[in-house]
Tab-separated table of C-alpha atoms in Angstrom:
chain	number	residue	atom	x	y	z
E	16	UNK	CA	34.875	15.281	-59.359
E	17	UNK	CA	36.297	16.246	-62.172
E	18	UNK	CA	35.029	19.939	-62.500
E	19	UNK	CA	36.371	20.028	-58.865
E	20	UNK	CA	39.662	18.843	-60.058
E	21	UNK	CA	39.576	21.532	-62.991
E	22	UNK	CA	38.676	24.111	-60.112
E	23	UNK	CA	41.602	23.356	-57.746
E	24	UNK	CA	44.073	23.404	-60.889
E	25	UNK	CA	42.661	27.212	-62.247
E	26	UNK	CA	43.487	28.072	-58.563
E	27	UNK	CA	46.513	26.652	-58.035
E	28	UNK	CA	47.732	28.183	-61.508
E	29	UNK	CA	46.459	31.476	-60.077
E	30	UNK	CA	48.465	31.092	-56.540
E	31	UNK	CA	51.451	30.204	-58.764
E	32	UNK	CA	51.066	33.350	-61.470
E	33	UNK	CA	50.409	35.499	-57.865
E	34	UNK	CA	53.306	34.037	-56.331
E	35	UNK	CA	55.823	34.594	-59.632
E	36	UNK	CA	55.202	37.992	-59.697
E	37	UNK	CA	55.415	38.711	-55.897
E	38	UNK	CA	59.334	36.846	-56.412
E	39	UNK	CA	59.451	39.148	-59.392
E	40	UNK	CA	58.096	42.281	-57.663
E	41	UNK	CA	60.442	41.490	-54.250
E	42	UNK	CA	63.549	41.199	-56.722
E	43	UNK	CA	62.861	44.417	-58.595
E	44	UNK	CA	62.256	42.803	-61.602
E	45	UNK	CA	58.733	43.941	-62.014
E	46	UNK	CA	57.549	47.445	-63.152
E	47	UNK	CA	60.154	50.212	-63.170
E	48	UNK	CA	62.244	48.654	-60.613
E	49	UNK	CA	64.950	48.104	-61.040
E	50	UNK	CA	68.004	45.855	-59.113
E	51	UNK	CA	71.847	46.684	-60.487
E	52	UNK	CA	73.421	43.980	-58.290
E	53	UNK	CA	72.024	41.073	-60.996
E	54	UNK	CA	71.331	40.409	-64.561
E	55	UNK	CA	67.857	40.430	-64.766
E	56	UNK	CA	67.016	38.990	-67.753
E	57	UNK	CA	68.768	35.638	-65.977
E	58	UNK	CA	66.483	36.164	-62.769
E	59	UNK	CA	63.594	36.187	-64.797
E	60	UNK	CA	64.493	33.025	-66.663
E	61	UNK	CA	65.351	31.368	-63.179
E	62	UNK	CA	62.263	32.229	-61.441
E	63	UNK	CA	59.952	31.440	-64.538
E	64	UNK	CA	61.557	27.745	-65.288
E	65	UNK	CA	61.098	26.863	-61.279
E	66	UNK	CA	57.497	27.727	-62.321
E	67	UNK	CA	56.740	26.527	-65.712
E	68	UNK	CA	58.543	23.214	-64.814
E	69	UNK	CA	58.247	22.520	-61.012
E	70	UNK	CA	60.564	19.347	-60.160
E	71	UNK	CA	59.715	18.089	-56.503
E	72	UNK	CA	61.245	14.780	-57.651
E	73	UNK	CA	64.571	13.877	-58.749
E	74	UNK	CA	64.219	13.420	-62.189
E	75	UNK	CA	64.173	9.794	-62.833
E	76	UNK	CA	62.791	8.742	-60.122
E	77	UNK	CA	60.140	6.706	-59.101
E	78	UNK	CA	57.668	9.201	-57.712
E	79	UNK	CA	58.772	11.798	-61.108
E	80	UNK	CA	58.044	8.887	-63.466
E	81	UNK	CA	54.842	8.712	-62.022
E	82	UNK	CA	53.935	11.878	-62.248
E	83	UNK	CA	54.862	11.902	-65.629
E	84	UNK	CA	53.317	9.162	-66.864
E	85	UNK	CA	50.115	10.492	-65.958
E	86	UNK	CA	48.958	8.092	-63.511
E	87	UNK	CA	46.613	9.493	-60.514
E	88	UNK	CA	46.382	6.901	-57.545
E	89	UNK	CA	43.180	7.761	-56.887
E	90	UNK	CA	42.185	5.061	-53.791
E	91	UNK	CA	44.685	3.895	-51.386
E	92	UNK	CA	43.595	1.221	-48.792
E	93	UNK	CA	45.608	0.557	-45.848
E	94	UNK	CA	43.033	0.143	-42.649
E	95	UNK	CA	45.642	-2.187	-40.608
E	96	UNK	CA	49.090	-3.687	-42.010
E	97	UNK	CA	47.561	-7.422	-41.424
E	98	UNK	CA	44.770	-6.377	-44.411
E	99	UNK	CA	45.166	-6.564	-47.645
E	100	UNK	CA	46.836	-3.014	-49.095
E	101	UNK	CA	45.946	-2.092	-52.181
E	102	UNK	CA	45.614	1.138	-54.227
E	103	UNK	CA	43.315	1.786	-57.221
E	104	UNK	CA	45.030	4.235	-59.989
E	105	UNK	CA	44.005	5.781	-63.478
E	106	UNK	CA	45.099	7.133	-66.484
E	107	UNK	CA	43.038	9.072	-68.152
E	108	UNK	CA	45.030	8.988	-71.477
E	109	UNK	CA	44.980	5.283	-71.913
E	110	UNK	CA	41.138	4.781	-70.515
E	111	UNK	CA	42.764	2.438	-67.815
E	112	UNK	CA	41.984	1.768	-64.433
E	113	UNK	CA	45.107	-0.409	-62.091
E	114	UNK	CA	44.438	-1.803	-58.937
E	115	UNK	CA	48.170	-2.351	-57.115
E	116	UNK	CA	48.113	-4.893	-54.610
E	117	UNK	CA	51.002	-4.660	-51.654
E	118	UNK	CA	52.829	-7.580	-51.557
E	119	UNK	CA	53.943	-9.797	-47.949
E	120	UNK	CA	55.613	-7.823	-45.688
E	121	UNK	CA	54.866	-9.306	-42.270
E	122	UNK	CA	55.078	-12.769	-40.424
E	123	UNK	CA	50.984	-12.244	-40.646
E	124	UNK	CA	51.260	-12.064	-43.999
E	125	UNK	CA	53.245	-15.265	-44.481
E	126	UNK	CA	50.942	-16.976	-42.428
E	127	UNK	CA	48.425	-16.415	-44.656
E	128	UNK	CA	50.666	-17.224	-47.691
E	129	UNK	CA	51.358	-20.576	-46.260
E	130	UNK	CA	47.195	-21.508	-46.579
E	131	UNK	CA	47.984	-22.420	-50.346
E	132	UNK	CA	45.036	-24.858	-50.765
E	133	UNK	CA	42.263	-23.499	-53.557
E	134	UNK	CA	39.028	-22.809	-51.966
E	135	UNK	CA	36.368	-22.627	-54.726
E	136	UNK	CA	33.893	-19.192	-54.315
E	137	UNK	CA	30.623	-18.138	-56.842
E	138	UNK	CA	32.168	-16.361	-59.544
E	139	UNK	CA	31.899	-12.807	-59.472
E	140	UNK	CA	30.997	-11.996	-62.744
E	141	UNK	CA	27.360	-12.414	-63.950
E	142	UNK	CA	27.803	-12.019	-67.863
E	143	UNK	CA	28.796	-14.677	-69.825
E	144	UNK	CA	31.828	-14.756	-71.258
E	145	UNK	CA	34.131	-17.695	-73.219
E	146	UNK	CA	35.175	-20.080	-70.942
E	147	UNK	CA	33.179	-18.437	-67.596
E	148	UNK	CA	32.855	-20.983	-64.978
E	149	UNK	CA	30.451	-20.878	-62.109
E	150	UNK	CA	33.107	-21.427	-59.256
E	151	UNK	CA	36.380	-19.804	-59.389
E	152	UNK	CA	39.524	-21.553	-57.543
E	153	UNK	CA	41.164	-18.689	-54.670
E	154	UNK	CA	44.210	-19.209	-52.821
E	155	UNK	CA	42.916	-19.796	-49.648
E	156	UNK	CA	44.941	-16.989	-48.032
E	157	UNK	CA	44.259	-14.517	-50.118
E	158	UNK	CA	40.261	-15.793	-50.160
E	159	UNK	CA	40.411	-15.154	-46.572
E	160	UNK	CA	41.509	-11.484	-47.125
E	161	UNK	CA	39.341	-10.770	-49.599
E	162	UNK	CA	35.776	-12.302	-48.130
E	163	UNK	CA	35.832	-11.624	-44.709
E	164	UNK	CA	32.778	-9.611	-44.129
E	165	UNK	CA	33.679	-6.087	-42.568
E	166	UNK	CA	32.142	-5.060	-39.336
E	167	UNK	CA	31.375	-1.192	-40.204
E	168	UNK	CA	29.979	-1.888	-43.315
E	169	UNK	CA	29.649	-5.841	-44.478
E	170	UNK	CA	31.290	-5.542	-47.361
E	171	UNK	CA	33.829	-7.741	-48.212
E	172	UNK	CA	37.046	-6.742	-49.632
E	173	UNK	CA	36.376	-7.611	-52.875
E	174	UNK	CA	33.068	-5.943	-52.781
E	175	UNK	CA	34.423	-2.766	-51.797
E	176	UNK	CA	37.331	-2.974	-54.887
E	177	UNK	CA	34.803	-4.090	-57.426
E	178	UNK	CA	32.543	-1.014	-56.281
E	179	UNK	CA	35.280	1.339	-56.225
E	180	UNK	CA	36.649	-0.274	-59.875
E	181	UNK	CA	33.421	0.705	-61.114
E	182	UNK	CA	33.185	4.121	-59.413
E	183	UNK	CA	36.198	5.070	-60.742
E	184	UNK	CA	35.975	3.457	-64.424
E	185	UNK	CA	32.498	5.351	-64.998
E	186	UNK	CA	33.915	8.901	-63.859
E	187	UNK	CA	36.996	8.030	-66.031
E	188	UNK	CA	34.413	7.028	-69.433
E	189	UNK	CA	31.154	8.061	-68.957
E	190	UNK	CA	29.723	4.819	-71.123
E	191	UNK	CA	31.466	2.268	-68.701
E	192	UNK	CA	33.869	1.221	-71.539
E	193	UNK	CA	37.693	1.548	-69.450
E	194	UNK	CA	40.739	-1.209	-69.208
E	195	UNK	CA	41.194	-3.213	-66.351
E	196	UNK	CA	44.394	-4.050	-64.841
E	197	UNK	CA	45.137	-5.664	-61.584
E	198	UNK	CA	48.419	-6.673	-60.551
């Protein structure tokens, strides 16, 4: 995935470099054309900054602090607004791989809220660990979300994030070793 990745960002940069100098080339800016109407030594700086430093974003913003932060959402789930919505991201930098759950934003939703007894499941995790318990307590809401078996493949929710969490963390650092955050 990642060569694939490197692959589609050679050839973007390529389309881009193409594209400057066809903007250069149509404003006479390339070659020995020439245009007297503008300066052309501020044309060229305008057309190369929208290149070098492309801003789709208002600067500040959400979406342009993502961007900048590094952060590729590389998984988003969101089969049917009454299932649980989640998104698994990654930053390379940091070794760290997020999974971003939606929050309640339907009556279906709150229904499910509302089933606030713990229901006590197997835990998940085989290794030991300090303080590892055999049954973990789950909001019983949020345990029915994230067991139900799915029809078109039987996993369960949390089947399908761990094995995603995994997929994701080993492309990330080949030897497994990534941070885990869920929130």
């Amino acid at each position: 995935m990642a060569a694939r990745r490197s692959s589609e960002i050679a050839s973007s940069m390529m389309w881009m470099h193409d594209q400057r100098a066809k903007i250069m080339d149509g404003l006479g800016l390339s070659g020995d054309k020439h245009n007297s109407l503008v300066d052309q030594s501020d044309v060229r700086d305008i057309v190369n900054d929208a290149f070098e430093q492309p801003r789709f974003f208002k600067e500040g913003s959400l979406m342009s602090n993502l961007i900048e932060s590094s952060i590729e959402v590389v998984w988003f789930s969101d089969r049917h607004p009454n299932d649980v919505v989640y998104s698994i991201c990654c930053n390379r930098r940091q070794k760290r791989v997020s999974v971003v759950f939606r929050g309640t934003v339907n009556s279906h939703n709150w229904l499910m809220n509302l089933k606030f007894c713990m229901t006590k499941h197997p835990n998940p995790i085989a290794e030991d660990y300090p303080g590892r318990e055999e049954t973990l307590g789950f909001h019983t809401g949020y345990s029915l979300y994230m067991t139900r078996q799915r029809k078109d493949d039987s996993l369960t929710k949390i089947e399908e994030i761990f094995t995603l969490i995994d997929s994701v963390g080993k492309e990330l650092v080949g030897d497994g070793e990534y941070n885990l955050s869920i929130t």
